[in-house]
Amino acid sequence: MTRRTASDRLRKALVVVVSLVAVLAVTGCDPLPVRQASHETNVFTPPPLPADARSRPLGRPGPLPADTGPYKITLTQGTSQAPVAYDPCRPIHYVTNRASKPRNGDAVLREALARLGAATGLHFHDDGATTEVPVPHRPDFQPKRYGNRWAPVLISWSDPQDLADLDGPVVGIGYSDSYGDPGQRRYVSGTVVLDGPQINEWLKQSGGRARARAIIEHELGHLVGLGHVHDPHEIMNPDASVSTTDYGPGDLHGLALLGTGRCFRDA
Ligand SMILES: [Zn+2]
């Protein structure tokens, strides 16, 4: 990580949040190890129920294919095999750092988010641009920047020079952080980092747009709780040589499950 500033260190010091499970999602090579960390304090007061939370899910997953396939849930509740998921009764807010955005990056990102929304039923709300840069152990609660709420998901068009994790074959990273007691955990925020220069090169090539969208769909799959499967028909396959360009049957079954998690009336 370069460009570490005093404010970065301050934000890092403000990490008061919850257990965190981060999966470095790697597309183009074998996955990096699952990274787990725990940040617990006894002084953290979670943000209040957001005003846009509803008592019913905002949407529902699209029809499932007759075919089945493998999928992997990144994190389960511990007390059961139920997945940890985003709360479907409230929008998932996101902000975008466009520092290294390809020319058509916004459009491709919108397409990928639309496909994720259709597959999960989750609603994504664009909170606009941010200058926040991805950092390890990003705080999920940044009231000075985002107010008294969970920090929105950070989607960052980055560059290997700014983020060493994007060096080499790594094209994207995606993960979310969970909050709550065992059995009641839910994802509250997350990060997707995309290699802007690499994806920009793809977008200039024939078929590159589908490839770029597939990478984003893969990282968004990690964001909402899918892990890797080594099946050539699934987009959650980490092998970039696979030509799958949209969610496969296993992906869709997993995403539907992750889109129908519990609704919470706290935090
Ligand atoms: Zn991955």
Coordinates of C-alpha atoms and ligand atoms in Angstrom, one line a residue:
M1 CA 0.0 0.0 0.0
T2 CA 1.4 3.4 -0.9
R3 CA 0.2 6.9 -0.3
R4 CA -0.4 6.2 3.4
T5 CA -1.3 9.5 4.9
A6 CA -2.0 10.8 8.4
S7 CA -5.7 10.7 7.8
D8 CA -5.3 7.0 6.7
R9 CA -3.7 6.3 9.9
L10 CA -6.4 8.1 11.8
R11 CA -9.1 6.2 10.0
K12 CA -7.3 3.0 10.8
A13 CA -7.1 4.0 14.4
L14 CA -10.9 4.5 14.3
V15 CA -11.5 0.9 13.6
V16 CA -14.0 0.1 16.3
V17 CA -16.0 -2.4 14.4
V18 CA -17.0 -5.9 14.9
S19 CA -15.5 -9.1 13.7
L20 CA -14.3 -8.9 10.2
V21 CA -13.9 -11.6 7.6
A22 CA -12.2 -10.6 4.5
V23 CA -11.7 -12.7 1.5
L24 CA -9.2 -11.5 -1.0
A25 CA -10.8 -12.4 -4.2
V26 CA -8.3 -13.0 -6.9
T27 CA -9.2 -13.4 -10.5
G28 CA -6.5 -14.6 -12.7
C29 CA -4.6 -16.8 -10.3
D30 CA -5.1 -19.0 -7.4
P31 CA -6.9 -17.3 -4.5
L32 CA -4.9 -15.6 -1.8
P33 CA -5.5 -17.0 1.7
V34 CA -8.6 -16.1 3.5
R35 CA -7.7 -13.2 5.8
Q36 CA -9.5 -13.1 9.1
A37 CA -9.1 -10.4 11.7
S38 CA -11.0 -9.4 14.7
H39 CA -11.6 -5.9 16.0
E40 CA -13.7 -5.8 19.1
T41 CA -14.1 -3.0 21.6
N42 CA -16.5 -2.4 24.4
V43 CA -17.1 1.2 23.5
F44 CA -18.5 0.9 20.0
T45 CA -22.2 1.9 19.7
P46 CA -23.5 0.7 16.4
P47 CA -25.4 3.1 14.1
P48 CA -29.2 3.3 14.4
L49 CA -31.6 1.6 12.1
P50 CA -31.4 3.5 8.8
A51 CA -34.4 5.5 7.7
D52 CA -34.6 3.6 4.4
A53 CA -34.9 0.2 6.2
R54 CA -38.2 -1.6 5.6
S55 CA -40.0 -4.4 7.3
R56 CA -40.1 -6.6 4.2
P57 CA -37.4 -7.4 1.6
L58 CA -37.0 -4.8 -1.1
G59 CA -36.8 -7.4 -3.8
R60 CA -36.6 -11.0 -4.5
P61 CA -34.2 -13.1 -6.5
G62 CA -35.0 -13.8 -10.2
P63 CA -36.2 -17.2 -11.4
L64 CA -33.6 -20.0 -10.7
P65 CA -32.3 -22.1 -13.6
A66 CA -33.3 -25.8 -13.7
D67 CA -29.7 -26.7 -13.8
T68 CA -27.7 -26.8 -10.7
G69 CA -24.1 -26.2 -10.0
P70 CA -21.7 -25.7 -7.2
Y71 CA -21.5 -22.6 -5.0
K72 CA -19.7 -21.8 -1.9
I73 CA -20.9 -19.6 0.9
T74 CA -18.1 -17.6 2.4
L75 CA -19.4 -17.3 5.9
T76 CA -22.1 -19.1 7.9
Q77 CA -23.7 -18.1 11.1
G78 CA -21.7 -20.6 13.2
T79 CA -24.8 -21.7 15.1
S80 CA -26.2 -23.1 11.9
Q81 CA -25.3 -23.4 8.2
A82 CA -27.4 -20.4 7.4
P83 CA -25.3 -17.9 5.4
V84 CA -24.2 -14.5 6.6
A85 CA -25.7 -12.1 4.1
Y86 CA -26.7 -8.5 3.6
D87 CA -30.0 -7.4 5.1
P88 CA -32.5 -7.6 2.2
C89 CA -34.9 -5.1 3.8
R90 CA -32.6 -2.1 3.3
P91 CA -30.6 -0.8 0.3
I92 CA -26.9 -1.5 0.1
H93 CA -25.4 1.9 -0.3
Y94 CA -22.2 2.2 -2.3
V95 CA -19.7 4.9 -3.2
T96 CA -17.2 4.8 -6.1
N97 CA -13.6 6.0 -6.2
R98 CA -13.1 6.8 -9.9
A99 CA -9.4 7.7 -9.7
S100 CA -8.4 5.0 -12.2
K101 CA -11.7 4.4 -13.9
P102 CA -11.7 3.1 -17.5
R103 CA -13.6 5.2 -20.0
N104 CA -16.6 2.9 -19.9
G105 CA -16.1 1.8 -16.4
D106 CA -19.3 3.3 -15.0
A107 CA -21.5 1.6 -17.6
V108 CA -19.9 -1.8 -17.1
L109 CA -20.2 -1.4 -13.3
R110 CA -23.9 -0.6 -13.6
E111 CA -24.5 -3.6 -15.8
A112 CA -22.7 -5.9 -13.3
L113 CA -24.7 -4.4 -10.4
A114 CA -27.9 -4.8 -12.3
R115 CA -27.1 -8.5 -12.8
L116 CA -26.2 -9.0 -9.2
G117 CA -29.4 -7.2 -8.2
A118 CA -31.5 -9.4 -10.4
A119 CA -29.8 -12.6 -9.1
T120 CA -30.2 -11.7 -5.4
G121 CA -33.1 -9.3 -5.2
L122 CA -30.9 -7.0 -3.2
H123 CA -31.2 -3.3 -4.0
F124 CA -28.0 -1.2 -4.5
H125 CA -28.1 2.6 -4.0
D126 CA -25.5 4.8 -5.6
D127 CA -24.3 7.4 -3.1
G128 CA -22.0 9.0 -5.7
A129 CA -18.2 9.5 -5.8
T130 CA -15.7 9.3 -3.0
T131 CA -12.1 10.1 -2.6
E132 CA -11.7 7.3 0.0
V133 CA -9.0 4.9 -1.0
P134 CA -9.1 1.2 -0.1
V135 CA -6.9 0.3 2.9
P136 CA -6.4 -2.9 4.8
H137 CA -9.0 -3.3 7.6
R138 CA -11.1 -0.4 6.3
P139 CA -13.3 1.0 9.1
D140 CA -16.9 0.1 8.6
F141 CA -18.0 3.1 10.6
Q142 CA -16.7 6.5 9.5
P143 CA -19.1 9.1 10.8
K144 CA -16.9 12.0 9.8
R145 CA -17.0 11.0 6.2
Y146 CA -20.3 9.2 5.9
G147 CA -22.4 10.2 8.9
N148 CA -23.9 8.0 11.6
R149 CA -24.4 4.9 9.6
W150 CA -22.4 2.0 8.4
A151 CA -19.9 3.1 5.8
P152 CA -21.2 2.5 2.3
V153 CA -19.6 -0.2 0.3
L154 CA -16.5 1.2 -1.4
I155 CA -16.1 0.3 -5.0
S156 CA -12.7 1.6 -6.1
W157 CA -11.1 1.8 -9.5
S158 CA -7.5 1.5 -8.5
D159 CA -4.1 1.0 -9.9
P160 CA -1.3 -1.5 -9.0
Q161 CA 0.9 1.5 -8.2
D162 CA -1.6 2.6 -5.6
L163 CA -2.5 -0.8 -4.2
A164 CA 0.1 -3.5 -4.3
D165 CA -2.6 -6.2 -3.9
L166 CA -3.4 -5.6 -7.6
D167 CA 0.1 -6.4 -8.7
G168 CA 0.7 -9.2 -11.1
P169 CA -2.3 -11.3 -12.2
V170 CA -4.7 -9.9 -9.6
V171 CA -7.4 -7.9 -11.3
G172 CA -9.9 -7.5 -8.5
I173 CA -10.6 -7.8 -4.8
G174 CA -14.0 -8.2 -3.1
Y175 CA -15.1 -8.8 0.5
S176 CA -17.5 -7.7 3.1
D177 CA -17.4 -7.3 6.8
S178 CA -20.0 -8.7 9.2
Y179 CA -21.5 -7.5 12.4
G180 CA -23.7 -9.1 15.1
D181 CA -23.8 -12.0 17.5
P182 CA -23.4 -15.6 16.3
G183 CA -26.6 -16.5 14.6
Q184 CA -27.5 -12.9 13.9
R185 CA -24.5 -11.8 11.9
R186 CA -25.1 -9.7 8.8
Y187 CA -22.8 -8.0 6.3
V188 CA -22.8 -4.2 6.9
S189 CA -20.2 -2.9 4.5
G190 CA -17.5 -4.0 2.1
T191 CA -15.0 -3.2 -0.5
V192 CA -14.5 -4.0 -4.2
V193 CA -11.2 -3.0 -5.8
L194 CA -10.8 -3.1 -9.5
D195 CA -7.6 -2.8 -11.6
G196 CA -8.6 0.1 -13.7
P197 CA -5.7 0.1 -16.2
Q198 CA -6.0 -3.7 -16.8
I199 CA -9.7 -3.5 -17.3
N200 CA -9.2 -0.5 -19.6
E201 CA -7.0 -2.6 -21.8
W202 CA -9.6 -5.3 -22.0
L203 CA -12.3 -2.8 -22.9
K204 CA -10.4 -1.9 -26.0
Q205 CA -10.4 -5.5 -27.2
S206 CA -13.1 -7.5 -29.0
G207 CA -15.2 -9.3 -26.3
G208 CA -13.4 -7.2 -23.7
R209 CA -16.6 -5.7 -22.3
A210 CA -18.1 -9.1 -21.4
R211 CA -14.8 -10.1 -19.8
A212 CA -14.6 -6.9 -17.8
R213 CA -18.2 -7.3 -16.6
A214 CA -17.4 -10.9 -15.6
I215 CA -14.6 -9.7 -13.5
I216 CA -16.8 -7.2 -11.7
E217 CA -19.6 -9.8 -11.3
H218 CA -17.0 -12.1 -9.8
E219 CA -15.9 -9.5 -7.2
L220 CA -19.5 -8.5 -6.5
G221 CA -20.2 -12.1 -5.9
H222 CA -17.5 -12.1 -3.2
L223 CA -19.0 -8.9 -1.8
V224 CA -22.4 -10.5 -1.1
G225 CA -20.9 -13.7 0.3
L226 CA -19.8 -16.1 -2.4
G227 CA -16.5 -17.9 -2.4
H228 CA -14.6 -19.7 -5.1
V229 CA -15.7 -22.9 -6.8
H230 CA -13.5 -24.6 -9.4
D231 CA -16.1 -25.2 -12.0
P232 CA -15.7 -23.8 -15.5
H233 CA -19.5 -23.0 -15.8
E234 CA -19.5 -20.7 -12.8
I235 CA -18.3 -17.1 -12.7
M236 CA -16.9 -17.7 -9.2
N237 CA -14.3 -19.9 -10.7
P238 CA -11.0 -18.0 -10.0
D239 CA -9.3 -19.3 -13.2
A240 CA -9.2 -16.4 -15.7
S241 CA -8.7 -18.8 -18.5
V242 CA -12.4 -19.9 -18.1
S243 CA -14.5 -18.0 -20.6
T244 CA -17.7 -17.8 -18.5
T245 CA -19.0 -14.3 -18.7
D246 CA -22.1 -14.3 -16.6
Y247 CA -23.4 -16.0 -13.5
G248 CA -23.7 -19.7 -13.9
P249 CA -26.3 -22.1 -12.3
G250 CA -24.4 -22.6 -9.1
D251 CA -23.7 -18.9 -8.8
L252 CA -27.4 -18.1 -9.2
H253 CA -28.5 -20.6 -6.6
G254 CA -26.0 -19.2 -4.2
L255 CA -26.8 -15.6 -4.9
A256 CA -30.5 -16.3 -4.4
L257 CA -29.8 -17.7 -1.0
L258 CA -27.6 -14.7 -0.2
G259 CA -30.4 -12.4 -1.3
T260 CA -32.9 -13.9 1.1
G261 CA -31.2 -13.4 4.4
R262 CA -32.8 -12.1 7.6
C263 CA -34.0 -8.6 8.1
F264 CA -32.9 -6.8 11.2
R265 CA -34.4 -4.0 13.1
D266 CA -31.3 -2.9 14.8
A267 CA -28.1 -1.3 13.5
Ligands
ZN1 ZN -12.3 -14.5 -6.6

